[in-house]
mmCIF file with all atom_site columns, C-alpha atoms in Angstrom:
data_model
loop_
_atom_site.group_PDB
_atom_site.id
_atom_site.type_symbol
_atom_site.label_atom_id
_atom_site.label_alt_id
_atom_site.label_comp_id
_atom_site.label_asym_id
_atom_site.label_entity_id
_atom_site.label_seq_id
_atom_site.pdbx_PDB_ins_code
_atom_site.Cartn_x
_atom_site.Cartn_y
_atom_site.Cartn_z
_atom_site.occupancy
_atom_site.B_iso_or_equiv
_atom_site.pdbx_formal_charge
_atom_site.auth_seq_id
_atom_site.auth_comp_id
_atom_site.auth_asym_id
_atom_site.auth_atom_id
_atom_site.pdbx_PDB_model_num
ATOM 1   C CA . UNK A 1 1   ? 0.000   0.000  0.000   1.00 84.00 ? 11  UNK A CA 1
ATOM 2   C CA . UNK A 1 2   ? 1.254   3.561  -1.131  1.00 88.00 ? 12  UNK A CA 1
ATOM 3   C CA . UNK A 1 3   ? 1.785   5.876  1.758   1.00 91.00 ? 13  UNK A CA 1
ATOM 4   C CA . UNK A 1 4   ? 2.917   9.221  1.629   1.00 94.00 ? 14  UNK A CA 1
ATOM 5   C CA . UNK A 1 5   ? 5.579   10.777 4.485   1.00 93.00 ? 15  UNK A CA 1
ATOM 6   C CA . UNK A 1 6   ? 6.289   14.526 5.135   1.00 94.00 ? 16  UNK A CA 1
ATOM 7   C CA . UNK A 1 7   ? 8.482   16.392 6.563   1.00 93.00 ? 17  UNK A CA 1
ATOM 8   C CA . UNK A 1 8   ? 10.212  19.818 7.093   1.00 94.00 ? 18  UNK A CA 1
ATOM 9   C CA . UNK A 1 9   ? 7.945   22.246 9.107   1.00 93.00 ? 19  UNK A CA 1
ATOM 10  C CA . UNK A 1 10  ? 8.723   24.047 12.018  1.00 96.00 ? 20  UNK A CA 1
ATOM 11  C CA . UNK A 1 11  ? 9.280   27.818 13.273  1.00 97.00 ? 21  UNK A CA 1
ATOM 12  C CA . UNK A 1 12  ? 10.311  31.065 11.307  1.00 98.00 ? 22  UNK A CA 1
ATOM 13  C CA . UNK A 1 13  ? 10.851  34.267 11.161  1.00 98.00 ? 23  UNK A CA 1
ATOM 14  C CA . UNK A 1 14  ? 8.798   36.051 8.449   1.00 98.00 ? 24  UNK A CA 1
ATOM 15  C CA . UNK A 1 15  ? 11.491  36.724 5.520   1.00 98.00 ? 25  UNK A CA 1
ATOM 16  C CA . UNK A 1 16  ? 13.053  33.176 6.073   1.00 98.00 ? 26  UNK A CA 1
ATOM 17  C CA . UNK A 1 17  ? 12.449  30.199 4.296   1.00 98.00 ? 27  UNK A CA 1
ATOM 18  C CA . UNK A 1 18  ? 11.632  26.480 4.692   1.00 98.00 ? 28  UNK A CA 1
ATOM 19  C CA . UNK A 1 19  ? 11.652  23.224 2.682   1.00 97.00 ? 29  UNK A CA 1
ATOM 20  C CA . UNK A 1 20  ? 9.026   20.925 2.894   1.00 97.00 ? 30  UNK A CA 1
ATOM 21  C CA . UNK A 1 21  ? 9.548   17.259 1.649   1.00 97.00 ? 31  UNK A CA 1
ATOM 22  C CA . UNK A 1 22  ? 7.205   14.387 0.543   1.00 96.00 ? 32  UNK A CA 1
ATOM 23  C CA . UNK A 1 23  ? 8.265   10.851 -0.131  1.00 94.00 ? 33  UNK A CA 1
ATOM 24  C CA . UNK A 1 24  ? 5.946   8.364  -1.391  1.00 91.00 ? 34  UNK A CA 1
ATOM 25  C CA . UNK A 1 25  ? 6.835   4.838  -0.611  1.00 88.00 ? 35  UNK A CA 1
ATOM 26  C CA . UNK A 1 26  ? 5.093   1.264  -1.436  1.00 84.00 ? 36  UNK A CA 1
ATOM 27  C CA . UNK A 1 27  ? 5.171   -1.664 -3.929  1.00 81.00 ? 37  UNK A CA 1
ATOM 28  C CA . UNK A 1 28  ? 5.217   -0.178 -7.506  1.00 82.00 ? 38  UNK A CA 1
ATOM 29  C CA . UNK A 1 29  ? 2.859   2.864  -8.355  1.00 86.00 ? 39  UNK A CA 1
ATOM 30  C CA . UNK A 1 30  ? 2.936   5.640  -10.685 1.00 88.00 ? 40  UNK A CA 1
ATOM 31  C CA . UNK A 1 31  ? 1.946   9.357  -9.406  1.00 88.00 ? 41  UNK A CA 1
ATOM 32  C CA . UNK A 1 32  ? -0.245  11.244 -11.412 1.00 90.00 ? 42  UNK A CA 1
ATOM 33  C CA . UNK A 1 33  ? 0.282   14.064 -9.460  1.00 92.00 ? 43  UNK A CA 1
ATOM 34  C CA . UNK A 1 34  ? 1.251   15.176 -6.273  1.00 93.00 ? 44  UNK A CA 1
ATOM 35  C CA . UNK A 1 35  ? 0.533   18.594 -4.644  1.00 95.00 ? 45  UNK A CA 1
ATOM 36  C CA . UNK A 1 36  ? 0.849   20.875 -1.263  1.00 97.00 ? 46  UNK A CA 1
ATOM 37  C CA . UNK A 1 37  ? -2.415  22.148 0.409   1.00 98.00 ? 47  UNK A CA 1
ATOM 38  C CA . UNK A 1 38  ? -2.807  24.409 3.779   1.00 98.00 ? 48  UNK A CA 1
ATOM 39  C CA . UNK A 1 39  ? -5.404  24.337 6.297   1.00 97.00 ? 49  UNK A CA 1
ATOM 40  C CA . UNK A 1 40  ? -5.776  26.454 9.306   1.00 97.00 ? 50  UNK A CA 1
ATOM 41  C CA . UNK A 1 41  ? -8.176  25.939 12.024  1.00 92.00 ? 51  UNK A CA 1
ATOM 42  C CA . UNK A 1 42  ? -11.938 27.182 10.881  1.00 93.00 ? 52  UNK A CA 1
ATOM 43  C CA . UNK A 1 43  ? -11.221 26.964 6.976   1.00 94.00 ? 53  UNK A CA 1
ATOM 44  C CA . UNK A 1 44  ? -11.062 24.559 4.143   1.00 95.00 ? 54  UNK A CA 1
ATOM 45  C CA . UNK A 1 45  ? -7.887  23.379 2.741   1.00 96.00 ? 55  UNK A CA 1
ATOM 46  C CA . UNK A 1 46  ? -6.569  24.991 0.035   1.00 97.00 ? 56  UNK A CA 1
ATOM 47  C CA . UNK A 1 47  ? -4.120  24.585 -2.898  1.00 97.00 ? 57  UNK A CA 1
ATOM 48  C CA . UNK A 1 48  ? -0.814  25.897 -2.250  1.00 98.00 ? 58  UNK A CA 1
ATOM 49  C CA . UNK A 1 49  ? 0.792   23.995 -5.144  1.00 97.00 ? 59  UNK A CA 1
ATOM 50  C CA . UNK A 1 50  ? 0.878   21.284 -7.632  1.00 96.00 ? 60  UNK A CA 1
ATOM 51  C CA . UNK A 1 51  ? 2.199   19.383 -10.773 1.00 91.00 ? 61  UNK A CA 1
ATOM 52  C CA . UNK A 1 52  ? 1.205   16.541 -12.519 1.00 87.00 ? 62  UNK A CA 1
ATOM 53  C CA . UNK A 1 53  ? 2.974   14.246 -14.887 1.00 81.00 ? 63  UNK A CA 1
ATOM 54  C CA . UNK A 1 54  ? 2.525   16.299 -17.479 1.00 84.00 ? 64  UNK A CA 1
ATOM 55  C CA . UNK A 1 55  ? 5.059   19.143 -16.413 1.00 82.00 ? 65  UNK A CA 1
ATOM 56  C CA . UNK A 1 56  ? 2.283   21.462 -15.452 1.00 92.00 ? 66  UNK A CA 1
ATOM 57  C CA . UNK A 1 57  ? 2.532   23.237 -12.165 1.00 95.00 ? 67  UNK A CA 1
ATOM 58  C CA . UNK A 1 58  ? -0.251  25.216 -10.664 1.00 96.00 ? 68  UNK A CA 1
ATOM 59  C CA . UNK A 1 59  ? 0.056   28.131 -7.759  1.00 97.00 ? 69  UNK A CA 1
ATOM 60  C CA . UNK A 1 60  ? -1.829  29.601 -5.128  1.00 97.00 ? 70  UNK A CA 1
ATOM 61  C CA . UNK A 1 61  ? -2.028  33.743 -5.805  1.00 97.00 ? 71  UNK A CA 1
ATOM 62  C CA . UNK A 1 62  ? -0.645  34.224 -2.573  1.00 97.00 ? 72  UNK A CA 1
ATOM 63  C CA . UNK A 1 63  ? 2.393   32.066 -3.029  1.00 98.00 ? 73  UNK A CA 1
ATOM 64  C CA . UNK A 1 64  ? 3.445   32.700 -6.722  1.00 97.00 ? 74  UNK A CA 1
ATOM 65  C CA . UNK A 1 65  ? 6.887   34.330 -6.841  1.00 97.00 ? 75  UNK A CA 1
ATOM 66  C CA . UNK A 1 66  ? 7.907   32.940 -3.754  1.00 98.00 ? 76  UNK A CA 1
ATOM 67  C CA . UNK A 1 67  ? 7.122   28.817 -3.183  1.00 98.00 ? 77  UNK A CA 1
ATOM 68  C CA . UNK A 1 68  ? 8.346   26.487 -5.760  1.00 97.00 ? 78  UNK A CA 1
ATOM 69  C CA . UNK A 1 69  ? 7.408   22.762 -6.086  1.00 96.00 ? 79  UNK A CA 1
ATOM 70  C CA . UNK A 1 70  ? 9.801   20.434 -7.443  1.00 93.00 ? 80  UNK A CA 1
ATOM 71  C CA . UNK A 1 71  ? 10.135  16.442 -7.974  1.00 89.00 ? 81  UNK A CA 1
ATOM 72  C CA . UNK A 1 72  ? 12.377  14.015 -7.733  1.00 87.00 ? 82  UNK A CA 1
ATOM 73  C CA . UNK A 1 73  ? 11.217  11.163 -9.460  1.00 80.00 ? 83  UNK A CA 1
ATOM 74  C CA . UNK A 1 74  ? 13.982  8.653  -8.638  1.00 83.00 ? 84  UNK A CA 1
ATOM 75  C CA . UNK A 1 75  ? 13.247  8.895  -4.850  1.00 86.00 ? 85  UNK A CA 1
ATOM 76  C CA . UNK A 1 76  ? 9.446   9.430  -5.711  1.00 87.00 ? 86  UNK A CA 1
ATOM 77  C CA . UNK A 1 77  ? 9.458   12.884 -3.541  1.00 92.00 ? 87  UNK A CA 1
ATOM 78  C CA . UNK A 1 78  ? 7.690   15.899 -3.904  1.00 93.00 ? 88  UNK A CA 1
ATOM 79  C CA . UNK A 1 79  ? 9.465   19.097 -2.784  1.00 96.00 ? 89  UNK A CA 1
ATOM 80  C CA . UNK A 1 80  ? 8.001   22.824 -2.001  1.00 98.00 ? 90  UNK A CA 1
ATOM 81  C CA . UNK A 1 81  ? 10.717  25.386 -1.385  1.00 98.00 ? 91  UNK A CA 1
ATOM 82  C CA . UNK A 1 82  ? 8.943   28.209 0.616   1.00 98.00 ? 92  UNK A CA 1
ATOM 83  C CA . UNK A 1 83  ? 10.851  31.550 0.520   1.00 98.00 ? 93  UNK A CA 1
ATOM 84  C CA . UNK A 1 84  ? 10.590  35.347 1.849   1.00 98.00 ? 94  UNK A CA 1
ATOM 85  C CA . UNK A 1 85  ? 7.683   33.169 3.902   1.00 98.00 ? 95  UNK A CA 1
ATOM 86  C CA . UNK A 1 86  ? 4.805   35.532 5.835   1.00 98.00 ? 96  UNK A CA 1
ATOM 87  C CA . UNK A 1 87  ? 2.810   35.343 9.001   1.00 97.00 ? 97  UNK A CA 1
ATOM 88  C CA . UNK A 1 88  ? -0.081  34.706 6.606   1.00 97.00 ? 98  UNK A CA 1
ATOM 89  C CA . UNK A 1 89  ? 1.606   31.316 5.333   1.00 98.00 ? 99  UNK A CA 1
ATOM 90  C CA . UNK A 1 90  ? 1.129   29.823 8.843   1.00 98.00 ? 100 UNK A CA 1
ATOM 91  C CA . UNK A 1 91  ? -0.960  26.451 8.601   1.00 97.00 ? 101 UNK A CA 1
ATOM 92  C CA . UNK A 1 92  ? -1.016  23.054 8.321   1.00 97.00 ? 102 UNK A CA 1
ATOM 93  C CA . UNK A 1 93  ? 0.368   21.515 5.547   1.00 98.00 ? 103 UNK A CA 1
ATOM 94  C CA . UNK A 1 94  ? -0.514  18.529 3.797   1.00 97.00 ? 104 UNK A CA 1
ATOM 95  C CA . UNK A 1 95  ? 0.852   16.495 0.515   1.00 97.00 ? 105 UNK A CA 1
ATOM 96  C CA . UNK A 1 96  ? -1.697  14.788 -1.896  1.00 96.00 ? 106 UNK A CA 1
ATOM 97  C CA . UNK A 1 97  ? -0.423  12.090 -4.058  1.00 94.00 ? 107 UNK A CA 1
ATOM 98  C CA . UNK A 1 98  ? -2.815  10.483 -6.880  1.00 93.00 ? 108 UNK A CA 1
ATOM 99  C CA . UNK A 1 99  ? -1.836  7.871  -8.706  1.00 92.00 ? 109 UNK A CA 1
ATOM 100 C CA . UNK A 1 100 ? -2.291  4.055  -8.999  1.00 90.00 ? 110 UNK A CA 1
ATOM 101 C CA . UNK A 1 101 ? -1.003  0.660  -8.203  1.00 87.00 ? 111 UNK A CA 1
ATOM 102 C CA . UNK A 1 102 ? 0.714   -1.797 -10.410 1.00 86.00 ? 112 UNK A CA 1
ATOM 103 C CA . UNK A 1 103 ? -2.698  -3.231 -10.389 1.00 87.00 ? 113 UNK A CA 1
ATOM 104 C CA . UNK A 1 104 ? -4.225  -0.421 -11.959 1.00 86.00 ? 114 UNK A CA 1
ATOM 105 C CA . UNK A 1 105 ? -5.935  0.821  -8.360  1.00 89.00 ? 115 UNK A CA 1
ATOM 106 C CA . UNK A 1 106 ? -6.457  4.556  -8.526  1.00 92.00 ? 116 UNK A CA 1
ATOM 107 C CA . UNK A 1 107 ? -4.925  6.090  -5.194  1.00 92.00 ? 117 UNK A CA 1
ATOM 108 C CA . UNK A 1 108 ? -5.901  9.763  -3.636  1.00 94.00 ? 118 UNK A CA 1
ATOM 109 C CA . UNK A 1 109 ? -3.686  9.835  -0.528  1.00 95.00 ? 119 UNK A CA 1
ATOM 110 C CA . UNK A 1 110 ? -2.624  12.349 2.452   1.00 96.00 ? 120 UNK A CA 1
ATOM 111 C CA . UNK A 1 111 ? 0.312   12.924 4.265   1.00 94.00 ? 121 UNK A CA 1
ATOM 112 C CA . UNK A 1 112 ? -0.345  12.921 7.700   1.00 94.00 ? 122 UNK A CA 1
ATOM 113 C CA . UNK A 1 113 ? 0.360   17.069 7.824   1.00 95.00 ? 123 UNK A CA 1
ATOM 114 C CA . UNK A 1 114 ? 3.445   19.364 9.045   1.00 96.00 ? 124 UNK A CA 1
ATOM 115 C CA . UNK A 1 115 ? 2.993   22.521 10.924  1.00 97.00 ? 125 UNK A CA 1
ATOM 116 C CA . UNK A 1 116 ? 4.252   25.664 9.797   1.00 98.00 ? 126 UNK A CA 1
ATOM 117 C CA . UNK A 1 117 ? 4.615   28.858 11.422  1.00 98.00 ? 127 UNK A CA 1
ATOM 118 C CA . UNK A 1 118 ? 5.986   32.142 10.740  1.00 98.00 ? 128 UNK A CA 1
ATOM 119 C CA . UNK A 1 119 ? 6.214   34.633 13.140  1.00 97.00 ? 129 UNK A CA 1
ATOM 120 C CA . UNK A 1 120 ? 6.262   38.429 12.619  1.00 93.00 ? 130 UNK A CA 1
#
């Protein structure tokens, strides 16, 4: 079974940056595409970033200029490097993988979330 680890969170100052890392791990599976969301207490989560196999890569408004999402396919991890980061980035963040087995079952999973903070 495909499971999805993160890591990378933890406390800054706003201006500083952080790297958040996602490593997908199982028998054989192929990702579709893998993304970043946020959630902080009272709202929905929300797209921060994502690509899919394709090459394409979509942004958040808020985070465009400043967060970039990278792969590395031979370790099956997802990257987002968060620069010049703001009070406003603080939330939880999650990593979505979608994909499927070598049995052809479609997968939608979630990491189990890393906190970010940035203080002011």
């Amino acid at each position: 079974q495909v499971h999805l680890v993160e890591s990378g969170g933890g406390l800054v100052q706003a201006g500083g940056s952080l790297r958040l890392s996602c490593e997908a791990s199982g028998p054989r599976f192929s990702i579709n595409a893998m993304g970043w969301y946020r959630q902080v207490p009272g709202n929905e989560r929300e797209l921060v970033a994502r690509f899919n196999s394709g090459g394409a890569t979509q942004y958040a408004d808020s985070v465009k200029g400043r967060f970039t999402i990278s792969t590395d396919y031979a370790k099956n991890t997802a990257y987002l490097e968060m620069n010049n980061l703001k009070p406003e980035d603080t939330g939880v963040y999650y990593c979505n993988a979608m994909g499927y087995s070598i049995s052809y079952e479609v997968f939608d999973l979630w990491g189990q979330g890393t906190q970010v903070t940035v203080s002011s």
